[in-house]
Short mmCIF file of C-alpha atoms in Angstrom, two decimals:
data_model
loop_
_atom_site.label_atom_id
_atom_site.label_comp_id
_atom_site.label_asym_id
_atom_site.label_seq_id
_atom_site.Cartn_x
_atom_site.Cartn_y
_atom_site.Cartn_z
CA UNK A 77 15.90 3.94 9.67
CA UNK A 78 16.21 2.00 12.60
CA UNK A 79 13.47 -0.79 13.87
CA UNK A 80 11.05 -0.16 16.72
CA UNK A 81 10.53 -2.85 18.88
CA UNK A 82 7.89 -2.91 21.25
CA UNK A 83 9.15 -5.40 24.20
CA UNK A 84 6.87 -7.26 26.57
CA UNK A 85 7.43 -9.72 29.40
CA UNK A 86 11.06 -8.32 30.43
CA UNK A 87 13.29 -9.25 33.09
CA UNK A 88 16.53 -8.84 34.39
CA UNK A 89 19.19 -11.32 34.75
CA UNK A 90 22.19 -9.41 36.26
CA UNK A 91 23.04 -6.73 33.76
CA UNK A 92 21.72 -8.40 30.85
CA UNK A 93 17.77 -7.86 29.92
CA UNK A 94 15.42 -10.34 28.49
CA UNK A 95 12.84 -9.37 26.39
CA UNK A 96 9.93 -10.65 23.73
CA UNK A 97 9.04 -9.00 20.72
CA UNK A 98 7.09 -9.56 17.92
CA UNK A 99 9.20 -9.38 14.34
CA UNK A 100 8.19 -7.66 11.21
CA UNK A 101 6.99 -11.21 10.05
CA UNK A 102 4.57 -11.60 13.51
CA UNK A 103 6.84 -14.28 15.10
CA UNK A 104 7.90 -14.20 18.49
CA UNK A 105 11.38 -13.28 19.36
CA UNK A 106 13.20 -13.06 22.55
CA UNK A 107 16.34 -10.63 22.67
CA UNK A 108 19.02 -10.56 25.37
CA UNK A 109 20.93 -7.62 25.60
CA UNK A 110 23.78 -6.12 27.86
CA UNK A 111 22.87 -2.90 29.78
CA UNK A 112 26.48 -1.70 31.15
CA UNK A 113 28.43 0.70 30.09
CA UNK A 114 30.42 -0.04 26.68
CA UNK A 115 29.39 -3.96 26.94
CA UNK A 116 27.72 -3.71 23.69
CA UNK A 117 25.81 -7.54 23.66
CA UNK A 118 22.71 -8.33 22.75
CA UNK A 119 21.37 -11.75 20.53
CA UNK A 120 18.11 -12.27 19.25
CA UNK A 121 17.05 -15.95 19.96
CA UNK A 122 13.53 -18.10 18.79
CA UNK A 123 13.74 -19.56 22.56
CA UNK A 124 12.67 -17.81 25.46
CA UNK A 125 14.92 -20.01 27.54
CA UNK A 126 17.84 -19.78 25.39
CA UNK A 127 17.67 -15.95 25.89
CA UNK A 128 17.93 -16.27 29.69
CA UNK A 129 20.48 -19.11 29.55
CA UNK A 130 22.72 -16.50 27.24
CA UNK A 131 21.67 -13.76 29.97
CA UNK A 132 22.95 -16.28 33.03
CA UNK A 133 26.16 -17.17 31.00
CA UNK A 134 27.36 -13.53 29.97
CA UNK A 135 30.67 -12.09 31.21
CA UNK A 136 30.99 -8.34 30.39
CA UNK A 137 34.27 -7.25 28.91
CA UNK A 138 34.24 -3.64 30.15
#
């Protein structure tokens, strides 16, 4: 069974989206993920600005 996520305070960077979620433990998360076509990234990081820096510095592959 997958996880549901329920993502606040998201924004765009490119094609990559930034996002904050709460974990099944209640700490805050931020996730950066790819949204184009057979890219397939996405990281979970503890730093909002980590997540965005990952967002600026991604290079799709497809």
């Amino acid at each position: 069974m997958s996880v549901y996520r329920r993502f606040r305070n998201r924004s765009r960077i490119g094609p990559v989206e930034v996002g904050t979620y709460y974990d099944g433990r209640g700490r805050e998360k931020h996730t950066a993920a790819c949204t184009a076509p057979r890219c397939g990234f996405s990281a979970d990081y503890h730093d909002r600005s980590a997540a965005e820096l990952a967002a600026r510095t991604h290079r799709c592959k497809a």
